[in-house]
Short mmCIF file of C-alpha atoms in Angstrom, two decimals:
data_model
loop_
_atom_site.label_atom_id
_atom_site.label_comp_id
_atom_site.label_asym_id
_atom_site.label_seq_id
_atom_site.Cartn_x
_atom_site.Cartn_y
_atom_site.Cartn_z
CA UNK X 228 19.72 5.88 10.07
CA UNK X 229 23.27 4.86 10.86
CA UNK X 230 25.59 5.33 7.92
CA UNK X 231 28.46 3.03 8.88
CA UNK X 232 27.36 -0.57 9.54
CA UNK X 233 30.52 -2.46 8.60
CA UNK X 234 30.99 -4.00 12.05
CA UNK X 235 27.39 -5.09 12.45
CA UNK X 236 26.74 -8.81 12.70
CA UNK X 237 24.08 -9.75 10.18
CA UNK X 238 23.09 -13.39 10.40
CA UNK X 239 20.31 -12.96 7.87
CA UNK X 240 22.79 -11.77 5.24
CA UNK X 241 25.05 -14.72 6.00
CA UNK X 242 22.13 -17.11 5.65
CA UNK X 243 21.17 -15.66 2.29
CA UNK X 244 24.80 -15.79 1.19
CA UNK X 245 24.75 -19.55 1.80
CA UNK X 246 22.00 -19.90 -0.81
CA UNK X 247 24.20 -18.10 -3.30
CA UNK X 248 26.60 -21.03 -3.14
CA UNK X 249 30.11 -21.77 -1.92
CA UNK X 250 31.57 -20.21 -5.06
CA UNK X 251 29.85 -16.94 -4.17
CA UNK X 252 31.42 -16.82 -0.72
CA UNK X 253 34.79 -17.51 -2.32
CA UNK X 254 34.29 -14.63 -4.74
CA UNK X 255 33.52 -12.21 -1.90
CA UNK X 256 36.73 -13.23 -0.13
CA UNK X 257 38.72 -12.92 -3.35
CA UNK X 258 37.31 -9.46 -4.04
CA UNK X 259 38.21 -8.28 -0.57
CA UNK X 260 41.80 -9.44 -1.04
CA UNK X 261 41.98 -8.34 -4.69
CA UNK X 262 44.83 -6.47 -6.30
CA UNK X 263 44.33 -3.56 -8.70
CA UNK X 264 43.78 -4.84 -12.24
CA UNK X 265 43.06 -3.20 -15.60
CA UNK X 266 39.43 -2.87 -16.67
CA UNK X 267 39.96 -5.30 -19.55
CA UNK X 268 41.08 -8.01 -17.13
CA UNK X 269 38.10 -7.33 -14.86
CA UNK X 270 35.77 -7.71 -17.88
CA UNK X 271 37.35 -11.03 -18.80
CA UNK X 272 37.04 -12.26 -15.22
CA UNK X 273 33.38 -11.36 -15.04
CA UNK X 274 32.62 -13.11 -18.31
CA UNK X 275 34.51 -16.20 -17.15
CA UNK X 276 32.60 -16.23 -13.85
CA UNK X 277 29.25 -16.09 -15.67
CA UNK X 278 28.58 -19.05 -18.01
CA UNK X 279 25.87 -18.41 -20.65
CA UNK X 280 22.39 -18.21 -19.17
CA UNK X 281 20.88 -20.76 -21.55
CA UNK X 282 23.56 -23.34 -20.69
CA UNK X 283 23.08 -22.91 -16.95
CA UNK X 284 19.30 -23.15 -17.22
CA UNK X 285 19.37 -26.11 -19.61
CA UNK X 286 21.69 -28.07 -17.33
CA UNK X 287 19.51 -27.39 -14.29
CA UNK X 288 16.24 -28.35 -16.01
CA UNK X 289 17.75 -31.49 -17.52
CA UNK X 290 19.09 -32.63 -14.17
CA UNK X 291 15.77 -31.89 -12.45
CA UNK X 292 13.77 -33.92 -14.99
CA UNK X 293 16.43 -36.62 -15.38
CA UNK X 294 16.92 -36.14 -19.13
CA UNK X 295 19.92 -35.54 -21.39
CA UNK X 296 21.53 -32.15 -20.91
CA UNK X 297 20.60 -30.32 -24.08
CA UNK X 298 18.41 -27.39 -24.98
CA UNK X 299 15.96 -29.53 -26.94
CA UNK X 300 15.27 -31.85 -24.00
CA UNK X 301 14.93 -28.95 -21.60
CA UNK X 302 12.45 -27.22 -23.90
CA UNK X 303 10.38 -30.39 -24.23
CA UNK X 304 10.21 -30.82 -20.46
CA UNK X 305 9.12 -27.23 -19.86
CA UNK X 306 6.62 -27.34 -22.71
CA UNK X 307 4.94 -30.49 -21.34
CA UNK X 308 4.89 -29.21 -17.75
CA UNK X 309 3.59 -25.85 -18.93
CA UNK X 310 0.65 -27.44 -20.74
CA UNK X 311 -0.22 -29.72 -17.81
CA UNK X 312 -0.09 -26.90 -15.25
CA UNK X 313 -1.54 -24.14 -17.51
CA UNK X 314 1.59 -22.00 -17.11
CA UNK X 315 1.22 -20.23 -20.47
CA UNK X 316 4.81 -20.93 -21.51
CA UNK X 317 5.08 -19.96 -25.16
CA UNK X 318 7.60 -20.94 -27.82
CA UNK X 319 8.89 -17.38 -27.62
CA UNK X 320 9.50 -17.85 -23.89
CA UNK X 321 11.43 -21.05 -24.50
CA UNK X 322 13.55 -19.38 -27.17
CA UNK X 323 14.23 -16.43 -24.89
CA UNK X 324 15.38 -18.63 -22.01
CA UNK X 325 17.07 -21.51 -23.85
CA UNK X 326 18.09 -20.12 -27.22
CA UNK X 327 21.75 -20.27 -28.19
CA UNK X 328 23.81 -17.29 -27.16
CA UNK X 329 21.53 -16.18 -24.32
CA UNK X 330 24.43 -15.00 -22.23
CA UNK X 331 22.64 -13.21 -19.39
CA UNK X 332 19.00 -12.58 -18.53
CA UNK X 333 17.14 -11.27 -15.49
CA UNK X 334 13.81 -13.06 -15.11
CA UNK X 335 10.74 -11.37 -13.71
CA UNK X 336 9.01 -12.69 -10.61
CA UNK X 337 6.16 -14.38 -12.50
CA UNK X 338 8.59 -16.14 -14.83
CA UNK X 339 10.60 -17.37 -11.86
CA UNK X 340 7.34 -18.56 -10.28
CA UNK X 341 6.39 -20.43 -13.45
CA UNK X 342 9.74 -22.21 -13.63
CA UNK X 343 9.48 -23.26 -9.98
CA UNK X 344 6.02 -24.73 -10.60
CA UNK X 345 7.13 -26.41 -13.82
CA UNK X 346 9.97 -28.17 -11.98
CA UNK X 347 7.96 -28.58 -8.75
CA UNK X 348 10.58 -26.81 -6.65
CA UNK X 349 9.85 -26.00 -3.04
CA UNK X 350 10.87 -22.66 -1.51
CA UNK X 351 14.31 -23.84 -0.41
CA UNK X 352 15.02 -25.40 -3.80
CA UNK X 353 13.73 -22.25 -5.49
CA UNK X 354 16.19 -20.10 -3.58
CA UNK X 355 19.05 -22.32 -4.65
CA UNK X 356 17.79 -22.27 -8.25
CA UNK X 357 17.61 -18.47 -8.34
CA UNK X 358 20.96 -17.86 -6.68
CA UNK X 359 23.19 -20.65 -7.97
CA UNK X 360 21.72 -21.24 -11.44
CA UNK X 361 20.10 -17.99 -12.55
CA UNK X 362 22.49 -15.73 -10.59
CA UNK X 363 19.64 -13.45 -9.56
CA UNK X 364 17.66 -12.55 -6.50
CA UNK X 365 14.86 -14.72 -5.16
CA UNK X 366 11.20 -13.88 -4.63
CA UNK X 367 10.63 -11.49 -1.77
CA UNK X 368 7.93 -11.62 0.90
CA UNK X 369 7.95 -7.81 1.07
CA UNK X 370 6.11 -7.55 -2.27
CA UNK X 371 2.47 -8.64 -2.09
CA UNK X 372 2.47 -10.40 -5.46
CA UNK X 373 5.71 -12.25 -4.67
CA UNK X 374 4.46 -13.20 -1.21
CA UNK X 375 1.46 -14.77 -2.95
CA UNK X 376 3.77 -16.66 -5.33
CA UNK X 377 5.77 -17.94 -2.35
CA UNK X 378 2.58 -19.09 -0.67
CA UNK X 379 1.53 -21.09 -3.72
CA UNK X 380 4.99 -22.62 -4.11
CA UNK X 381 4.66 -23.85 -0.53
CA UNK X 382 1.09 -25.03 -1.12
CA UNK X 383 1.52 -26.92 -4.40
CA UNK X 384 0.31 -30.10 -2.70
CA UNK X 385 -3.09 -28.46 -2.15
CA UNK X 386 -3.66 -27.00 -5.60
CA UNK X 387 -1.78 -29.42 -7.88
CA UNK X 388 -1.93 -28.48 -11.55
CA UNK X 389 -4.24 -25.54 -10.77
CA UNK X 390 -1.61 -23.79 -8.65
CA UNK X 391 -0.69 -21.17 -11.25
CA UNK X 392 -4.26 -20.25 -12.20
CA UNK X 393 -5.24 -19.90 -8.53
CA UNK X 394 -2.19 -17.77 -7.84
CA UNK X 395 -3.08 -15.44 -10.72
CA UNK X 396 -6.59 -15.04 -9.34
CA UNK X 397 -5.33 -14.12 -5.89
CA UNK X 398 -2.60 -11.77 -7.14
CA UNK X 399 -5.08 -9.92 -9.39
CA UNK X 400 -7.43 -9.59 -6.44
CA UNK X 401 -4.58 -8.31 -4.25
CA UNK X 402 -3.61 -5.65 -6.80
CA UNK X 403 -7.17 -4.37 -6.79
CA UNK X 404 -7.51 -4.36 -3.00
CA UNK X 405 -4.19 -2.59 -2.47
CA UNK X 406 -5.10 0.05 -5.06
CA UNK X 407 -8.44 0.66 -3.32
CA UNK X 408 -6.77 1.17 0.05
CA UNK X 409 -3.73 3.09 -1.13
CA UNK X 410 -4.96 6.59 -0.27
CA UNK X 411 -5.93 5.48 3.21
CA UNK X 412 -2.71 3.57 3.77
CA UNK X 413 -0.53 6.45 2.55
CA UNK X 414 -1.99 8.59 5.33
CA UNK X 415 -1.98 6.02 8.11
CA UNK X 416 0.78 3.43 7.61
CA UNK X 417 3.76 3.66 9.93
CA UNK X 418 7.30 3.09 8.70
CA UNK X 419 8.92 2.91 12.13
CA UNK X 420 9.61 -0.83 11.90
CA UNK X 421 12.61 -1.88 9.83
CA UNK X 422 11.68 -3.35 6.48
CA UNK X 423 13.28 -6.67 7.42
CA UNK X 424 11.02 -6.74 10.47
CA UNK X 425 7.99 -6.40 8.24
CA UNK X 426 9.39 -9.03 5.92
CA UNK X 427 9.84 -11.58 8.70
CA UNK X 428 6.31 -10.99 10.00
CA UNK X 429 4.83 -11.49 6.53
CA UNK X 430 7.02 -14.50 5.79
CA UNK X 431 6.03 -16.24 9.03
CA UNK X 432 2.34 -15.66 8.33
CA UNK X 433 2.52 -16.92 4.75
CA UNK X 434 4.46 -20.04 5.78
CA UNK X 435 2.03 -20.82 8.59
CA UNK X 436 -0.98 -20.82 6.27
CA UNK X 437 0.80 -22.76 3.51
CA UNK X 438 2.01 -25.46 5.90
CA UNK X 439 -1.29 -25.97 7.75
CA UNK X 440 -2.16 -29.62 7.17
CA UNK X 441 -5.81 -29.33 8.17
CA UNK X 442 -6.82 -26.69 5.62
CA UNK X 443 -8.62 -27.53 2.38
CA UNK X 444 -7.71 -25.69 -0.82
CA UNK X 445 -10.77 -23.47 -0.42
CA UNK X 446 -9.93 -22.67 3.20
CA UNK X 447 -6.31 -21.92 2.32
CA UNK X 448 -7.43 -19.44 -0.36
CA UNK X 449 -9.68 -17.71 2.14
CA UNK X 450 -6.89 -17.51 4.73
CA UNK X 451 -4.26 -16.12 2.36
CA UNK X 452 -6.68 -13.46 1.11
CA UNK X 453 -7.45 -12.43 4.68
CA UNK X 454 -3.76 -12.35 5.50
CA UNK X 455 -2.85 -10.16 2.51
CA UNK X 456 -5.67 -7.74 3.23
CA UNK X 457 -4.74 -7.57 6.91
CA UNK X 458 -1.11 -6.77 6.06
CA UNK X 459 -1.59 -4.09 3.41
CA UNK X 460 -0.10 -1.49 5.84
CA UNK X 461 3.02 -3.66 6.11
CA UNK X 462 3.45 -3.93 2.34
CA UNK X 463 3.05 -0.18 1.95
CA UNK X 464 5.36 0.44 4.92
CA UNK X 465 8.14 -1.56 3.32
CA UNK X 466 7.76 0.38 0.09
CA UNK X 467 7.91 3.64 2.02
CA UNK X 468 11.06 2.46 3.77
CA UNK X 469 12.87 2.01 0.43
CA UNK X 470 11.71 5.45 -0.72
CA UNK X 471 12.97 6.97 2.54
CA UNK X 472 16.39 5.35 2.07
CA UNK X 473 16.59 6.69 -1.49
CA UNK X 474 15.68 10.21 -0.39
CA UNK X 475 18.07 10.23 2.56
CA UNK X 476 21.06 9.06 0.55
CA UNK X 477 20.23 11.19 -2.48
CA UNK X 478 19.00 14.60 -1.32
CA UNK X 479 17.72 14.83 2.24
CA UNK X 480 20.43 13.33 4.43
CA UNK X 481 19.96 11.87 7.90
CA UNK X 482 21.89 11.40 11.13
CA UNK X 483 25.42 10.47 10.05
CA UNK X 484 24.51 10.59 6.36
CA UNK X 485 25.43 13.46 4.05
CA UNK X 486 23.23 13.35 0.91
CA UNK X 487 24.80 12.61 -2.47
CA UNK X 488 23.75 16.00 -3.85
CA UNK X 489 25.90 17.73 -1.23
CA UNK X 490 28.84 15.33 -1.60
CA UNK X 491 28.72 15.75 -5.37
CA UNK X 492 28.65 19.55 -5.16
CA UNK X 493 31.55 19.58 -2.71
CA UNK X 494 33.61 17.35 -5.00
CA UNK X 495 32.74 18.85 -8.38
CA UNK X 496 31.08 22.20 -7.78
CA UNK X 497 28.11 20.93 -9.83
CA UNK X 498 24.48 20.39 -8.86
CA UNK X 499 22.69 17.12 -9.57
CA UNK X 500 19.12 17.36 -10.93
CA UNK X 501 16.60 16.65 -8.17
CA UNK X 502 14.83 14.02 -10.24
CA UNK X 503 16.18 11.74 -12.87
CA UNK X 504 19.70 11.06 -11.65
CA UNK X 505 18.99 7.39 -11.11
CA UNK X 506 15.30 7.04 -11.85
CA UNK X 507 15.51 6.73 -15.66
CA UNK X 508 13.25 9.75 -16.23
CA UNK X 509 15.78 12.38 -17.30
CA UNK X 510 15.81 13.25 -21.00
CA UNK X 511 19.09 14.29 -22.60
CA UNK X 512 19.51 15.54 -26.17
CA UNK X 513 17.29 12.90 -27.76
CA UNK X 514 13.88 12.97 -26.09
CA UNK X 515 13.06 9.53 -27.46
CA UNK X 516 15.65 7.96 -25.16
CA UNK X 517 15.42 7.66 -21.40
CA UNK X 518 18.94 7.67 -20.00
CA UNK X 519 20.76 7.30 -16.75
CA UNK X 520 23.08 10.24 -16.14
CA UNK X 521 25.72 7.94 -14.72
CA UNK X 522 26.34 6.27 -18.07
CA UNK X 523 29.78 5.81 -19.56
CA UNK X 524 32.27 8.57 -20.18
CA UNK X 525 32.11 10.13 -23.66
CA UNK X 526 28.53 9.07 -24.39
CA UNK X 527 28.57 10.52 -27.92
CA UNK X 528 31.56 8.35 -28.85
CA UNK X 529 29.87 5.33 -27.30
CA UNK X 530 26.71 5.82 -29.37
CA UNK X 531 28.77 6.31 -32.53
CA UNK X 532 30.73 3.10 -31.93
CA UNK X 533 27.93 0.88 -30.65
CA UNK X 534 24.84 2.25 -32.34
CA UNK X 535 22.86 2.65 -29.12
CA UNK X 536 23.02 4.48 -25.85
CA UNK X 537 24.24 3.04 -22.55
CA UNK X 538 20.67 2.72 -21.34
CA UNK X 539 21.33 -0.96 -22.12
CA UNK X 540 22.19 -1.29 -18.42
CA UNK X 541 18.97 0.40 -17.43
CA UNK X 542 16.86 -1.83 -19.67
CA UNK X 543 18.59 -5.07 -18.83
CA UNK X 544 19.09 -4.84 -15.13
CA UNK X 545 17.73 -1.91 -13.23
CA UNK X 546 14.16 -2.20 -14.42
CA UNK X 547 14.27 -6.00 -14.11
CA UNK X 548 15.52 -5.64 -10.54
CA UNK X 549 12.38 -3.87 -9.34
CA UNK X 550 11.38 -5.43 -6.02
CA UNK X 551 8.64 -2.91 -5.37
CA UNK X 552 5.11 -2.99 -6.76
CA UNK X 553 4.35 -0.53 -9.51
CA UNK X 554 6.33 2.54 -10.45
CA UNK X 555 8.95 4.39 -8.48
CA UNK X 556 7.61 7.02 -6.11
CA UNK X 557 4.16 5.50 -6.31
CA UNK X 558 5.12 2.25 -4.68
CA UNK X 559 8.86 1.80 -4.26
CA UNK X 560 12.38 2.08 -5.61
CA UNK X 561 14.03 -0.61 -7.76
CA UNK X 562 16.80 -2.56 -6.04
CA UNK X 563 19.28 -1.77 -8.83
CA UNK X 564 18.77 1.95 -8.37
CA UNK X 565 19.32 1.70 -4.62
CA UNK X 566 22.58 -0.20 -5.18
CA UNK X 567 23.77 2.33 -7.76
CA UNK X 568 22.88 5.23 -5.46
CA UNK X 569 24.74 3.64 -2.52
CA UNK X 570 27.77 3.03 -4.76
CA UNK X 571 27.99 6.66 -5.86
CA UNK X 572 27.35 7.91 -2.36
CA UNK X 573 30.10 5.69 -0.96
CA UNK X 574 32.59 6.72 -3.64
CA UNK X 575 32.07 10.44 -3.03
CA UNK X 576 31.97 10.02 0.74
CA UNK X 577 35.24 8.04 0.77
CA UNK X 578 36.95 9.86 -2.11
CA UNK X 579 39.97 10.88 -0.01
CA UNK X 580 40.54 7.29 1.16
CA UNK X 581 40.29 6.01 -2.42
CA UNK X 582 43.34 8.12 -3.25
CA UNK X 583 45.45 6.24 -0.69
CA UNK X 584 47.29 2.97 -1.13
CA UNK X 585 46.70 -0.20 0.86
CA UNK X 586 43.08 0.45 1.86
CA UNK X 587 41.26 -1.63 -0.77
CA UNK X 588 40.28 -4.46 1.57
CA UNK X 589 38.96 -2.06 4.18
CA UNK X 590 36.94 -0.07 1.65
CA UNK X 591 35.54 -3.14 -0.05
CA UNK X 592 34.37 -4.68 3.22
CA UNK X 593 32.83 -1.40 4.34
CA UNK X 594 31.00 -1.01 1.01
CA UNK X 595 29.81 -4.64 0.96
CA UNK X 596 28.50 -4.52 4.53
CA UNK X 597 26.88 -1.12 4.19
CA UNK X 598 25.03 -1.97 0.99
CA UNK X 599 23.87 -5.34 2.29
CA UNK X 600 22.70 -3.93 5.60
CA UNK X 601 20.87 -1.07 3.91
CA UNK X 602 19.12 -3.01 1.18
CA UNK X 603 18.15 -5.97 3.41
CA UNK X 604 17.26 -4.32 6.72
CA UNK X 605 16.00 -0.93 5.58
CA UNK X 606 14.65 -1.77 2.13
CA UNK X 607 13.68 -5.42 2.63
CA UNK X 608 15.60 -6.43 -0.51
CA UNK X 609 18.03 -9.25 -1.25
CA UNK X 610 21.78 -8.81 -0.57
CA UNK X 611 24.50 -8.26 -3.14
CA UNK X 612 25.16 -11.29 -5.32
CA UNK X 613 28.75 -11.26 -6.69
CA UNK X 614 27.89 -13.89 -9.32
CA UNK X 615 25.23 -11.61 -10.78
CA UNK X 616 26.87 -9.34 -13.38
CA UNK X 617 24.94 -6.23 -12.34
CA UNK X 618 25.98 -6.51 -8.69
CA UNK X 619 29.50 -7.60 -9.61
CA UNK X 620 30.09 -4.48 -11.72
CA UNK X 621 29.89 -2.32 -8.60
CA UNK X 622 31.78 -4.75 -6.36
CA UNK X 623 34.65 -5.12 -8.82
CA UNK X 624 34.85 -1.36 -9.31
CA UNK X 625 35.47 -0.96 -5.57
CA UNK X 626 37.81 -3.94 -5.29
CA UNK X 627 40.06 -3.39 -8.34
CA UNK X 628 40.29 0.37 -8.78
CA UNK X 629 43.19 1.41 -6.55
CA UNK X 630 44.81 4.49 -8.02
CA UNK X 631 41.75 5.07 -10.25
CA UNK X 632 38.50 6.74 -9.28
CA UNK X 633 36.03 3.83 -8.84
CA UNK X 634 33.28 5.70 -10.69
CA UNK X 635 35.59 6.18 -13.66
CA UNK X 636 36.53 2.50 -13.38
CA UNK X 637 32.85 1.52 -13.40
CA UNK X 638 32.20 3.60 -16.50
CA UNK X 639 35.03 1.94 -18.40
CA UNK X 640 33.95 -1.47 -17.09
CA UNK X 641 30.42 -0.85 -18.34
CA UNK X 642 31.71 0.05 -21.78
CA UNK X 643 34.00 -2.96 -22.03
CA UNK X 644 31.52 -5.41 -20.55
CA UNK X 645 28.26 -4.47 -22.27
CA UNK X 646 29.74 -3.49 -25.60
#
């Protein structure tokens, strides 16, 4: 695996960036040309760049349904559509999404699917909705359940108001079939193809079935089941690819890649635990809390001031970012953990350059390109989204931290932002 990909032309990344909106492209350019700024200013910028979630969602729903832009109207529209399409949207759901003060949320794939069906969005509209309104990643063909959701979004004309119930039936069936074949697949599936290659193959197949005009609803269900079953090795292969990337960057290394454990030991003289550094399974002090070791500086002071540990980041973003099926190690690595791992690896690898002046733009571009290439081509995940607070935390820490260790900058940014 090549470590330095900053000069590689990646048209797929550029295409996905377009869905994130013109403002997103502007933010990337601004970050590359950024000057060093205090953490407090970076926090204020990030809050300014991210309007409250409930306001963004309410405005989008109201515009889509052609009603007044207010939370009450948006709730009414979703409630009516949910009943008609059997989407199981509860009052608690509506309060969670549209309640006052809902500053930032990360929606799960099924919730995103429900909202697309409620507003009758097609795949292209759904991408724009996820990127420009929700500021989060879109559904991914590399995950069997999400590939099924994408199929049914494309095929709404066939299934009408029964689209959601049919999708649930197929996804439940797929979970069972994949579980039955897992032992066999683990022994036989190849991971030689890049994850993005798998993703394109799956995406083309799903689109072909969904767009076939001559299929009845019953025939389409049969075809998508056959397709999912036929491509179980591909789904497992993509998951293995993400696990391989995690292992190579964390502990094993590869051609041109020194593992983080070695870089960390060289820089600090300390040894990272083999498990638990980024996988939210390491227990510290209080066994009731699962914590990420890369939390803020002076954790005890943080807990005393804020009443809770910094696992707020883990709960809010990393677990919600999981683009693999099931638990880590069993079926894949969450996107947020891959990004965090690549950030720490890059910071330790480039620690001497970070001490120099006038190299911010170069380092930011190298980080941005490397992370995007790795998570899209090798892990089959969506690229960095600078309007998404989680992604922006890492990007701003690289862009604004000249003269300050970027990991230290991130820790202070976490404390100021999430507190």
